[in-house]
Coordinates of C-alpha atoms and ligand atoms in Angstrom, one line a residue:
X1153 CA -23.7 -44.8 2.3
X1154 CA -22.7 -41.2 1.6
X1155 CA -19.4 -40.1 0.0
X1156 CA -18.0 -37.3 2.2
X1157 CA -19.2 -35.7 5.3
X1158 CA -22.9 -35.2 5.9
X1159 CA -23.9 -32.0 4.3
X1160 CA -21.1 -32.3 1.7
X1161 CA -21.5 -34.2 -1.5
X1162 CA -24.8 -36.0 -1.6
X1163 CA -23.2 -38.7 -3.8
X1164 CA -24.0 -42.3 -3.1
X1165 CA -22.1 -45.5 -3.1
X1166 CA -24.0 -46.3 -6.2
X1167 CA -22.5 -43.3 -8.0
X1168 CA -19.0 -44.4 -7.0
X1169 CA -19.6 -48.0 -8.1
X1170 CA -21.0 -46.7 -11.4
X1171 CA -17.9 -44.6 -12.1
X1172 CA -15.6 -47.5 -11.1
X1173 CA -17.5 -50.0 -13.4
X1174 CA -17.2 -47.7 -16.4
X1175 CA -13.5 -47.1 -15.8
X1176 CA -12.9 -50.8 -15.7
X1177 CA -14.9 -51.4 -18.8
X1178 CA -13.0 -48.6 -20.6
X1179 CA -9.5 -49.8 -19.5
X1180 CA -9.9 -53.5 -19.7
X1181 CA -12.8 -54.0 -22.0
X1182 CA -12.2 -51.4 -24.7
X1183 CA -15.8 -50.1 -24.0
X1184 CA -16.5 -46.5 -24.9
X1185 CA -16.2 -44.5 -21.6
X1186 CA -19.2 -42.8 -20.2
X1187 CA -17.4 -39.4 -20.0
X1188 CA -15.6 -39.6 -23.4
X1189 CA -12.3 -38.8 -21.8
X1190 CA -9.1 -40.8 -22.5
X1191 CA -7.5 -42.6 -19.6
X1192 CA -4.0 -41.2 -19.0
X1193 CA -1.5 -44.0 -18.6
X1194 CA 2.2 -43.8 -18.3
X1195 CA 4.8 -42.6 -15.9
X1196 CA 3.4 -41.7 -12.5
X1197 CA 6.8 -40.9 -11.0
X1198 CA 6.3 -37.2 -10.6
X1199 CA 2.9 -37.8 -9.1
X1200 CA 4.3 -39.7 -6.2
X1201 CA 7.5 -37.7 -5.7
X1202 CA 5.7 -34.5 -4.8
X1203 CA 5.6 -32.9 -8.2
X1204 CA 2.0 -33.6 -9.1
X1205 CA 1.7 -30.6 -11.4
X1206 CA 4.6 -31.8 -13.6
X1207 CA 2.9 -35.2 -14.0
X1208 CA -0.4 -33.6 -14.9
X1209 CA 1.3 -31.3 -17.4
X1210 CA 3.0 -34.3 -19.1
X1211 CA -0.4 -36.0 -19.5
X1212 CA -2.0 -32.7 -20.8
X1213 CA 0.5 -32.7 -23.6
X1214 CA -0.2 -36.4 -24.3
X1215 CA -4.0 -36.6 -23.8
X1216 CA -5.4 -33.1 -24.2
X1217 CA -7.5 -30.8 -22.1
X1218 CA -9.8 -33.4 -20.5
X1219 CA -8.4 -36.8 -19.5
X1220 CA -8.9 -39.3 -16.7
X1221 CA -6.5 -40.5 -14.0
X1222 CA -7.4 -43.8 -12.4
X1223 CA -6.0 -45.0 -9.0
X1224 CA -7.7 -48.3 -8.2
X1225 CA -11.3 -47.6 -7.5
X1226 CA -10.7 -43.8 -7.5
X1227 CA -10.5 -41.7 -10.6
X1228 CA -10.2 -38.0 -11.4
X1229 CA -11.0 -36.1 -14.6
X1230 CA -8.3 -33.6 -15.1
X1231 CA -9.3 -30.4 -17.0
X1232 CA -6.8 -27.9 -18.5
X1233 CA -9.0 -25.7 -20.5
X1234 CA -10.4 -22.2 -19.7
X1235 CA -13.8 -22.8 -21.2
X1236 CA -14.4 -26.1 -19.4
X1237 CA -13.1 -24.7 -16.1
X1238 CA -15.2 -21.5 -16.5
X1239 CA -18.2 -23.8 -16.8
X1240 CA -17.3 -25.7 -13.6
X1241 CA -16.3 -22.7 -11.5
X1242 CA -18.8 -20.1 -12.7
X1243 CA -21.5 -21.0 -15.3
X1244 CA -22.7 -24.2 -13.6
X1245 CA -21.0 -23.8 -10.2
X1246 CA -24.1 -25.0 -8.3
X1247 CA -23.5 -28.5 -9.8
X1248 CA -20.1 -28.9 -8.0
X1249 CA -18.7 -28.8 -4.5
X1250 CA -15.3 -29.3 -2.9
X1251 CA -15.6 -33.1 -2.6
X1252 CA -12.4 -34.8 -1.3
X1253 CA -10.8 -31.4 -0.5
X1254 CA -13.6 -30.7 2.0
X1255 CA -13.1 -34.2 3.5
X1256 CA -9.4 -33.6 4.0
X1257 CA -9.7 -30.1 5.3
X1258 CA -12.7 -30.6 7.6
X1259 CA -10.7 -31.9 10.6
X1260 CA -8.7 -28.7 10.6
X1261 CA -10.9 -26.0 9.2
X1262 CA -14.3 -27.4 10.3
X1263 CA -17.0 -25.4 8.6
X1264 CA -14.6 -22.6 7.5
X1265 CA -15.3 -21.1 4.0
X1266 CA -13.0 -23.4 2.0
X1267 CA -14.5 -26.8 3.0
X1268 CA -17.9 -25.4 4.0
X1269 CA -21.0 -27.1 2.7
X1270 CA -23.1 -24.8 0.5
X1271 CA -25.6 -23.8 3.2
X1272 CA -22.9 -22.8 5.7
X1273 CA -20.8 -21.3 3.0
X1274 CA -23.5 -18.9 1.9
X1275 CA -24.1 -17.5 5.4
X1276 CA -20.4 -17.2 6.3
X1277 CA -19.3 -15.8 3.0
X1278 CA -21.9 -13.0 3.4
X1279 CA -20.5 -12.3 6.9
X1280 CA -16.8 -12.4 6.0
X1281 CA -16.6 -10.6 2.7
X1282 CA -17.5 -7.1 4.1
X1283 CA -14.6 -7.5 6.5
X1284 CA -12.2 -7.2 3.6
X1285 CA -13.5 -3.6 3.1
X1286 CA -11.3 -1.1 1.2
X1287 CA -10.8 0.9 4.4
X1288 CA -9.6 -2.2 6.3
X1289 CA -7.2 -3.2 3.5
X1290 CA -5.9 0.3 3.6
X1291 CA -5.3 0.0 7.4
X1292 CA -3.6 -3.3 6.9
X1293 CA -0.9 -1.8 4.7
X1294 CA 0.7 -0.4 7.9
X1295 CA 0.8 -4.0 9.3
X1296 CA 2.5 -5.2 6.1
X1297 CA 5.1 -2.4 6.4
X1298 CA 5.8 -3.1 10.1
X1299 CA 6.2 -6.8 9.6
X1300 CA 8.5 -6.3 6.6
X1301 CA 10.6 -3.8 8.6
X1302 CA 11.4 -6.7 11.0
X1303 CA 12.6 -8.8 8.1
X1304 CA 14.6 -5.9 6.7
X1305 CA 16.4 -5.5 10.0
X1306 CA 17.4 -9.1 9.9
X1307 CA 18.5 -8.8 6.3
X1308 CA 20.6 -5.8 7.1
X1309 CA 22.5 -7.9 9.7
X1310 CA 23.0 -10.6 7.2
X1311 CA 24.3 -8.1 4.6
X1312 CA 26.7 -6.6 7.1
X1313 CA 28.1 -10.0 7.8
X1314 CA 28.3 -10.7 4.1
X1315 CA 26.4 -13.9 4.9
X1316 CA 23.6 -15.8 3.3
X1317 CA 20.0 -16.5 4.4
X1318 CA 17.3 -19.0 3.4
X1319 CA 14.5 -16.7 2.1
X1320 CA 11.6 -19.1 1.7
X1321 CA 11.3 -19.8 5.4
X1322 CA 11.7 -16.1 6.2
X1323 CA 8.9 -15.2 3.7
X1324 CA 6.7 -17.8 5.6
X1325 CA 7.5 -16.1 8.9
X1326 CA 6.7 -12.6 7.6
X1327 CA 3.4 -13.8 6.1
X1328 CA 2.5 -15.7 9.4
X1329 CA 3.2 -12.5 11.4
X1330 CA 1.0 -10.5 9.0
X1331 CA -1.9 -12.9 9.0
X1332 CA -1.8 -13.3 12.8
X1333 CA -2.0 -9.6 13.3
X1334 CA -4.6 -8.9 10.6
X1335 CA -7.0 -11.7 11.3
X1336 CA -6.9 -12.0 15.1
X1337 CA -4.5 -9.3 16.4
X1338 CA -2.0 -11.9 17.5
X1339 CA 1.7 -11.3 17.6
X1340 CA 3.4 -14.4 16.4
X1341 CA 6.7 -12.5 16.0
X1342 CA 8.0 -15.5 14.0
X1343 CA 10.7 -13.6 12.1
X1344 CA 12.7 -13.2 15.3
X1345 CA 11.6 -16.0 17.6
X1346 CA 10.3 -19.6 17.9
X1347 CA 7.4 -20.7 20.1
X1348 CA 5.2 -23.7 20.6
X1349 CA 2.3 -21.9 18.9
X1350 CA 4.4 -21.1 15.8
X1351 CA 5.6 -24.7 15.7
X1352 CA 2.0 -25.9 16.0
X1353 CA 1.0 -23.7 13.0
X1354 CA 3.8 -25.2 10.9
X1355 CA 3.0 -28.7 12.0
X1356 CA -0.7 -28.4 11.3
X1357 CA 0.0 -26.9 7.9
X1358 CA 2.4 -29.7 7.1
X1359 CA 0.0 -32.5 8.1
X1360 CA -2.8 -30.8 6.1
X1361 CA -0.6 -30.6 3.0
X1362 CA 0.4 -34.2 3.5
X1363 CA -3.2 -35.2 3.6
X1364 CA -4.0 -33.3 0.5
X1365 CA -1.5 -35.4 -1.5
X1366 CA -2.4 -38.7 0.1
X1367 CA -4.4 -41.2 -2.0
X1368 CA -5.9 -42.8 1.1
X1369 CA -7.4 -41.1 4.2
X1370 CA -5.0 -42.8 6.6
X1371 CA -6.1 -40.5 9.4
X1372 CA -9.5 -42.2 9.4
X1373 CA -8.2 -45.7 9.9
X1374 CA -9.3 -47.2 13.2
X1375 CA -7.1 -46.2 16.1
X1376 CA -4.7 -44.3 13.7
X1377 CA -5.1 -41.1 15.8
X1378 CA -4.1 -42.9 18.9
X1379 CA -1.3 -45.1 17.6
X1380 CA 0.5 -43.2 14.8
X1381 CA 3.0 -40.8 16.4
X1382 CA 2.7 -38.3 13.6
X1383 CA -1.0 -38.1 14.0
X1384 CA -0.8 -37.9 17.8
X1385 CA 1.6 -34.9 17.3
X1386 CA -0.8 -33.4 14.8
X1387 CA -3.7 -33.7 17.1
X1388 CA -1.9 -32.2 20.0
X1389 CA -0.6 -29.3 17.8
X1390 CA -4.1 -28.7 16.6
X1391 CA -5.3 -28.6 20.2
X1392 CA -2.7 -25.9 21.0
X1393 CA -3.9 -23.8 18.1
X1394 CA -7.5 -24.3 18.9
X1395 CA -6.9 -23.2 22.5
X1396 CA -5.2 -20.0 21.3
X1397 CA -8.0 -19.2 18.9
X1398 CA -10.7 -20.0 21.4
X1399 CA -9.0 -17.8 23.9
X1400 CA -8.7 -14.9 21.4
X1401 CA -12.4 -15.3 20.6
X1402 CA -13.4 -15.3 24.2
X1403 CA -11.2 -12.2 24.9
X1404 CA -12.7 -10.4 21.9
X1405 CA -16.2 -11.2 23.0
X1406 CA -15.7 -10.1 26.5
X1407 CA -13.9 -6.8 25.8
X1408 CA -16.3 -5.0 23.6
X1409 CA -15.5 -1.3 23.6
X1410 CA -18.3 1.1 22.7
X1411 CA -16.0 3.8 21.3
X1412 CA -14.2 1.2 19.2
X1413 CA -17.5 -0.1 18.0
X1414 CA -18.6 3.3 16.7
X1415 CA -15.3 3.7 14.9
X1416 CA -15.5 0.1 13.5
X1417 CA -19.0 0.9 12.2
X1418 CA -17.7 4.1 10.6
X1419 CA -14.7 2.1 9.2
X1420 CA -12.3 4.4 11.0
X1421 CA -9.8 1.6 11.4
X1422 CA -6.9 4.0 12.2
X1423 CA -8.8 5.0 15.4
X1424 CA -9.5 1.5 16.6
X1425 CA -7.1 -0.2 19.0
X1426 CA -7.7 -3.7 17.5
X1427 CA -8.8 -3.5 13.8
X1428 CA -8.5 -7.3 13.3
X1429 CA -10.9 -9.3 11.2
X1430 CA -11.9 -11.1 14.4
X1431 CA -13.0 -7.8 16.0
X1432 CA -15.1 -7.1 13.0
X1433 CA -16.7 -10.5 13.0
X1434 CA -17.4 -10.4 16.8
X1435 CA -18.5 -6.7 17.0
X1436 CA -20.4 -6.2 13.8
X1437 CA -21.4 -9.8 13.0
X1438 CA -21.6 -11.3 16.5
X1439 CA -25.1 -12.4 16.3
X1440 CA -24.5 -14.6 13.3
X1441 CA -21.8 -17.0 14.5
X1442 CA -21.1 -19.5 17.3
X1443 CA -17.6 -19.7 18.9
X1444 CA -16.9 -22.8 17.0
X1445 CA -17.9 -21.3 13.7
X1446 CA -15.6 -18.3 14.4
X1447 CA -12.8 -20.6 15.2
X1448 CA -13.3 -22.4 11.9
X1449 CA -13.3 -19.1 10.1
X1450 CA -10.1 -17.9 11.7
X1451 CA -8.3 -21.2 11.2
X1452 CA -9.3 -21.2 7.6
X1453 CA -8.0 -17.7 7.0
X1454 CA -4.8 -18.4 8.9
X1455 CA -4.0 -21.4 6.7
X1456 CA -5.3 -20.0 3.4
X1457 CA -3.6 -16.7 3.8
X1458 CA -0.2 -17.7 5.0
X1459 CA 2.0 -20.0 2.8
X1460 CA 0.2 -18.9 -0.3
X1461 CA 1.6 -15.4 -0.1
X1462 CA 5.0 -16.6 1.1
X1463 CA 5.1 -18.7 -2.1
X1464 CA 4.4 -15.7 -4.3
X1465 CA 7.4 -13.9 -2.8
X1466 CA 9.6 -17.0 -2.9
X1467 CA 9.1 -17.6 -6.6
X1468 CA 9.2 -13.9 -7.5
X1469 CA 12.6 -13.6 -5.8
X1470 CA 13.7 -16.9 -7.5
X1471 CA 12.8 -15.5 -10.9
X1472 CA 14.3 -12.1 -10.1
X1473 CA 17.6 -13.7 -9.2
X1474 CA 17.8 -15.0 -12.8
X1475 CA 16.4 -12.0 -14.6
X1476 CA 18.6 -8.9 -14.0
X1477 CA 16.5 -6.9 -16.5
X1478 CA 13.4 -7.5 -14.4
X1479 CA 15.3 -6.4 -11.3
X1480 CA 16.4 -3.2 -13.0
X1481 CA 12.8 -2.3 -14.1
X1482 CA 11.5 -3.1 -10.6
X1483 CA 14.2 -0.9 -8.9
X1484 CA 13.5 2.0 -11.3
X1485 CA 9.8 1.9 -10.5
X1486 CA 10.3 1.6 -6.7
X1487 CA 12.9 4.4 -6.6
X1488 CA 10.5 6.6 -8.6
X1489 CA 7.3 5.9 -6.8
X1490 CA 8.1 5.3 -3.1
X1491 CA 11.8 5.6 -2.3
X1492 CA 12.2 4.6 1.3
X1493 CA 8.5 4.9 2.3
X1494 CA 6.1 2.0 2.9
X1495 CA 3.8 2.2 -0.1
X1496 CA 0.3 3.6 0.4
X1497 CA -2.8 2.3 -1.4
X1498 CA -2.3 4.9 -4.1
X1499 CA 1.4 3.9 -4.4
X1500 CA 0.4 0.3 -4.8
X1501 CA -1.7 1.3 -7.8
X1502 CA 1.2 3.1 -9.3
X1503 CA 3.6 0.2 -8.7
X1504 CA 2.3 -1.5 -11.8
X1505 CA 5.5 -3.4 -12.7
X1506 CA 5.8 -4.8 -9.1
X1507 CA 2.1 -5.8 -9.1
X1508 CA 2.6 -7.6 -12.4
X1509 CA 5.7 -9.3 -11.0
X1510 CA 3.6 -10.7 -8.2
X1511 CA 0.9 -11.7 -10.8
X1512 CA 3.6 -13.3 -13.0
X1513 CA 4.9 -15.3 -10.0
X1514 CA 1.4 -16.6 -9.5
X1515 CA 1.0 -17.4 -13.2
X1516 CA 4.2 -19.5 -13.3
X1517 CA 3.7 -21.0 -9.8
X1518 CA 0.0 -21.0 -9.0
X1519 CA -0.9 -21.7 -5.3
X1520 CA -2.5 -24.2 -5.2
X1521 CA -1.5 -25.6 -8.6
X1522 CA -4.8 -27.4 -8.9
X1523 CA -8.4 -26.9 -7.7
X1524 CA -10.6 -29.8 -6.7
X1525 CA -14.3 -30.3 -7.3
X1526 CA -16.9 -33.1 -7.2
X1527 CA -20.0 -33.3 -9.4
X1528 CA -23.2 -33.1 -7.4
X1529 CA -25.2 -33.9 -10.6
X1530 CA -24.6 -35.1 -14.1
X1531 CA -23.4 -32.4 -16.5
X1532 CA -21.9 -31.9 -19.9
X1533 CA -18.9 -29.7 -20.5
X1534 CA -18.4 -27.4 -23.4
X1535 CA -15.7 -28.5 -26.0
X1536 CA -13.2 -25.7 -25.5
X1537 CA -9.8 -26.5 -26.8
X1538 CA -10.6 -30.2 -27.1
X1539 CA -11.3 -32.2 -30.3
X1540 CA -14.9 -31.0 -30.4
X1541 CA -16.4 -33.6 -28.1
X1542 CA -18.2 -32.5 -24.9
X1543 CA -16.9 -34.4 -21.9
X1544 CA -19.8 -35.9 -19.9
X1545 CA -19.6 -35.7 -16.1
X1546 CA -21.4 -38.3 -14.1
X1547 CA -22.7 -37.5 -10.6
X1548 CA -20.0 -38.2 -8.0
X1549 CA -17.1 -37.7 -10.4
X1550 CA -14.0 -35.9 -8.9
X1551 CA -12.4 -33.2 -11.0
X1552 CA -8.9 -31.7 -10.9
X1553 CA -8.9 -28.2 -12.4
X1554 CA -5.2 -28.1 -13.5
X1555 CA -4.4 -24.4 -13.0
X1556 CA -0.7 -25.0 -13.6
X1557 CA -1.4 -26.5 -17.0
X1558 CA -3.6 -23.5 -17.9
X1559 CA -1.0 -21.0 -16.8
X1560 CA 1.8 -22.7 -18.7
X1561 CA 0.0 -23.5 -21.9
X1562 CA 1.1 -22.2 -25.2
X1563 CA -2.5 -22.1 -26.3
X1564 CA -3.1 -19.2 -23.9
X1565 CA 0.3 -17.6 -23.3
X1566 CA 3.3 -16.5 -25.4
X1567 CA 6.5 -18.1 -24.1
X1568 CA 4.7 -19.5 -21.0
X1569 CA 7.9 -20.5 -19.3
X1570 CA 9.4 -17.0 -19.4
X1571 CA 9.1 -14.7 -16.4
X1572 CA 7.7 -11.7 -18.2
X1573 CA 5.6 -9.3 -16.0
X1574 CA 4.9 -7.1 -19.0
X1575 CA 3.0 -9.8 -20.8
X1576 CA -0.1 -8.6 -19.0
X1577 CA 0.1 -5.4 -21.0
X1578 CA -0.1 -7.3 -24.3
X1579 CA -3.2 -8.9 -25.8
X1580 CA -3.2 -12.6 -26.6
X1581 CA -5.3 -13.6 -29.5
X1582 CA -7.3 -16.8 -29.4
X1583 CA -5.7 -19.4 -31.6
X1584 CA -9.0 -21.2 -32.3
X1585 CA -10.2 -22.3 -28.9
X1586 CA -14.0 -22.5 -29.2
X1587 CA -15.7 -20.1 -26.8
X1588 CA -12.6 -18.5 -25.3
X1589 CA -12.3 -14.7 -25.6
X1590 CA -8.5 -14.5 -25.5
X1591 CA -6.5 -12.2 -23.1
X1592 CA -7.6 -8.5 -23.2
X1593 CA -5.4 -6.1 -21.2
X1594 CA -8.0 -3.3 -21.8
X1595 CA -10.2 -5.0 -19.2
X1596 CA -7.5 -4.4 -16.5
X1597 CA -8.1 -0.7 -16.2
X1598 CA -8.4 0.1 -12.4
X1599 CA -7.7 -3.5 -11.4
X1600 CA -5.1 -4.5 -8.8
X1601 CA -4.1 -7.6 -10.7
X1602 CA -4.9 -9.4 -14.0
X1603 CA -8.1 -11.2 -13.0
X1604 CA -10.0 -14.0 -14.5
X1605 CA -12.2 -11.7 -16.5
X1606 CA -9.4 -10.2 -18.6
X1607 CA -8.1 -13.7 -19.3
X1608 CA -11.5 -15.3 -19.7
X1609 CA -10.5 -17.9 -17.2
X1610 CA -7.1 -18.7 -18.5
X1611 CA -5.5 -17.0 -15.5
X1612 CA -6.9 -18.1 -12.2
X1613 CA -4.5 -17.4 -9.4
X1614 CA -7.4 -16.9 -6.9
X1615 CA -9.9 -19.2 -8.5
X1616 CA -13.0 -17.8 -10.1
X1617 CA -16.8 -17.8 -9.7
X1618 CA -18.6 -17.8 -6.4
X1619 CA -15.8 -19.7 -4.5
X1620 CA -13.2 -17.2 -5.5
X1621 CA -10.6 -16.3 -2.9
X1622 CA -11.8 -13.6 -0.4
X1623 CA -8.2 -12.6 0.4
X1624 CA -7.1 -11.8 -3.2
X1625 CA -6.7 -8.0 -2.7
X1626 CA -5.1 -8.5 0.7
X1627 CA -2.6 -11.0 -0.7
X1628 CA -1.7 -8.8 -3.7
X1629 CA -1.2 -5.7 -1.6
X1630 CA 0.9 -7.7 0.9
X1631 CA 3.1 -9.1 -1.9
X1632 CA 3.6 -5.7 -3.5
X1633 CA 4.6 -4.0 -0.2
X1634 CA 7.1 -6.8 0.5
X1635 CA 8.6 -6.9 -3.0
X1636 CA 8.8 -3.1 -3.2
X1637 CA 10.5 -2.7 0.2
X1638 CA 13.0 -5.4 -0.4
X1639 CA 13.8 -4.3 -4.0
X1640 CA 14.5 -0.8 -2.8
X1641 CA 17.0 -1.9 -0.1
X1642 CA 18.8 -5.1 -1.2
X1643 CA 20.4 -7.0 -4.1
X1644 CA 19.9 -10.8 -3.9
X1645 CA 22.1 -13.5 -5.3
X1646 CA 21.0 -17.1 -5.5
X1647 CA 23.6 -19.3 -3.8
X1648 CA 22.8 -22.6 -5.6
X1649 CA 22.1 -23.3 -9.2
X1650 CA 18.4 -22.6 -10.1
X1651 CA 17.8 -26.2 -11.0
X1652 CA 19.0 -27.3 -7.6
X1653 CA 16.2 -25.2 -5.9
X1654 CA 13.7 -27.9 -7.0
X1655 CA 9.9 -28.3 -6.4
X1656 CA 7.8 -29.9 -3.9
X1657 CA 4.0 -29.6 -4.1
X1658 CA 1.6 -29.7 -1.2
X1659 CA -1.2 -27.2 -1.1
X1660 CA 1.3 -24.7 -2.5
X1661 CA 4.5 -25.2 -4.6
X1662 CA 7.5 -25.2 -2.2
X1663 CA 11.2 -25.3 -3.1
X1664 CA 12.7 -28.7 -2.4
X1665 CA 16.0 -27.3 -1.1
X1666 CA 15.1 -23.8 0.1
X1667 CA 16.1 -20.5 -1.4
X1668 CA 19.6 -19.6 -0.1
X1669 CA 20.5 -16.0 -1.0
X1670 CA 23.5 -13.8 -0.5
X1671 CA 22.1 -10.3 0.4
X1672 CA 23.9 -7.0 -0.3
X1673 CA 22.6 -3.6 0.7
X1674 CA 21.8 -1.8 -2.5
X1675 CA 23.6 1.4 -3.5
X1676 CA 21.1 3.9 -4.9
X1677 CA 21.9 5.0 -8.5
X1678 CA 23.9 8.3 -8.7
X1679 CA 24.6 8.3 -4.9
X1680 CA 26.9 6.7 -2.4
X1681 CA 23.9 5.9 -0.2
X1682 CA 22.2 2.6 0.4
X1683 CA 18.4 2.4 0.3
X1684 CA 16.4 2.6 3.5
X1685 CA 19.1 3.5 6.0
X1686 CA 16.6 3.1 8.8
X1687 CA 13.4 1.2 9.0
X1688 CA 10.8 2.5 6.6
X1689 CA 8.2 4.8 8.0
X1690 CA 4.5 4.4 7.5
X1691 CA 3.1 7.6 6.0
X1692 CA -0.4 8.4 7.0
X1693 CA -2.6 6.6 4.5
X1694 CA -5.5 8.4 2.8
X1695 CA -8.6 6.6 1.8
X1696 CA -8.6 6.3 -1.9
X1697 CA -11.0 5.4 -4.6
X1698 CA -9.0 2.3 -5.7
X1699 CA -10.6 -0.7 -7.2
X1700 CA -9.6 -2.7 -4.1
Ligands
HEM378 C1 -10.0 -19.4 -1.7 C2 -5.6 -18.7 -3.6 C3 -4.6 -15.6 -0.1 C4 -8.6 -16.8 2.2 C5 -8.9 -19.4 -2.5 C6 -8.9 -20.1 -3.8 C7 -7.7 -19.9 -4.4 C8 -6.9 -19.1 -3.4 C9 -7.2 -20.4 -5.7 C10 -10.1 -20.8 -4.5 C11 -10.1 -22.3 -4.0 C12 -11.2 -23.1 -4.8 O1 -11.9 -22.6 -5.6 O2 -11.3 -24.3 -4.5 C13 -5.0 -17.8 -2.8 C14 -3.7 -17.3 -3.1 C15 -3.4 -16.4 -2.1 C16 -4.5 -16.4 -1.2 C17 -2.8 -17.6 -4.3 C18 -2.1 -15.6 -1.9 C19 -1.3 -15.2 -2.8 C20 -5.6 -15.6 0.8 C21 -5.7 -14.8 2.0 C22 -6.8 -15.2 2.7 C23 -7.5 -16.2 1.9 C24 -4.6 -13.8 2.4 C25 -7.4 -14.6 3.9 C26 -7.0 -13.7 4.6 C27 -9.3 -17.6 1.3 C28 -10.7 -18.2 1.7 C29 -11.1 -18.9 0.5 C30 -10.0 -18.8 -0.4 C31 -11.4 -18.0 3.0 C32 -12.4 -19.7 0.4 C33 -13.4 -18.8 -0.4 C34 -14.7 -19.4 -0.5 O3 -14.8 -20.7 -0.8 O4 -15.7 -18.7 -0.5 N1 -7.7 -18.8 -2.3 N2 -5.4 -17.2 -1.7 N3 -6.7 -16.4 0.8 N4 -9.0 -18.0 0.1 FE1 -7.3 -17.5 -0.8

């Protein structure tokens, strides 16, 4: 009896029984636990009301950097320490896979990179990563600008009517339009219209998120897919999406253009009629992948690269609305660097404050707020910020890597609950965490965002180690373009109290009640003019030697 899909965790029923027995002995028999981690007991309220990360943070304060959560026969060891997490993600990454996360995501993403078993992952990662080439990212900046221009048009209407608008859903629409165009050259046009395909994307995302927070795999119960209306709807929406993706793959495969191929090979993306990732995977990597593997790759990137970026923008705007000084600094930088233009790659490098605003949004609201792993073999973790003991990991144990706890810990950040983009320019000295190098801004030279190296794994917005996000540069550039273009043109005022915005966690941190904003056109300093009188123009973008 295997836990997980074939090809995933080779952990046996015996492993699960072993873990369960030691938990019972620890909880009811006062026996020393195999792993040496305390069992977290107390209020589970926030865990079941959609605020998992708040619950995990409470336990972190009570039980320290490595504790155990038990739900009946299931248990999770929760880690909130950079040294332990560095060990799991990077130093001994071969000993861990995605465990339950892969089981939850497999019905939607198949063998896409996120849930892929190690053998498939290795082949596909090697095929996909070159697609995120600097020249392609450069070409995508134009797509970011075009899609944001549509939103800007809508916001101008709202401003003219002195009306308000819910921004979270609009950020989702822009990022959906961007990912559709970039990954498979599909025009969702979701900022301005609704369609069955758009509805299907949202419904599939919602069900996937629901599954990721459910303690039992209800979708695997006998006949559930036939009898439960929500699951029937999910399956039919998934079918709609699969049909669209399969069609796009078939079209891409049957429409190979020799001239395009040469330009693609030379990375002349500005000369190619369809510079999407699909085109790259079909034309340059075609021999590697079956149609179903390509579908899994596209679906994975669609889901991974959509709401995550929308959440960065949502929470950045939420924080800006409460921090006028941040807005002032952002406006000053945008006016000085780009004015009414869409930023180029070089501009993005110069928009340091805006880049750090996006990074700070990801620090305070990491998407996802926790990463999941399962031990494929027994292991021993380093002590890190713990009491000196080294947690022992038994084969088959599930781990939550609590990124939210890391990003909000006073052990690693000064005033962690303050939105302070300039914090990434200041060093943070280690206060005695064994084996942690502290935060060193000198290591950020030439980097687009403060990565896991400068923070020695205390800042992990895109994960770390071999399974690190492939879309990190894409997402940061997209966020910077959007924040810069909106900051130049509008002033936003939050129409409800900040505490009424609320949280709801799925795969990302959503607002509970939306982000209603009043929008005003911004009057540029020293003039009577408003920013961006007409849609921003894309300047020709030159290839640059950025770190991207
Ligand atoms: C993996 C975050 C945008 C594609 C990851 C992981 C994180 C993450 C934390 C690591 C998961 C783990 O270790 O279990 C984010 C955030 C984004 C973002 C915060 C936006 C702000 C994107 C975009 C794409 C993308 C735009 C694609 C266009 C992927 C893929 C993986 C991944 C394919 C799996 C990589 C692998 O296992 O090799 N992402 N991501 N992500 N992300 Fe992103």
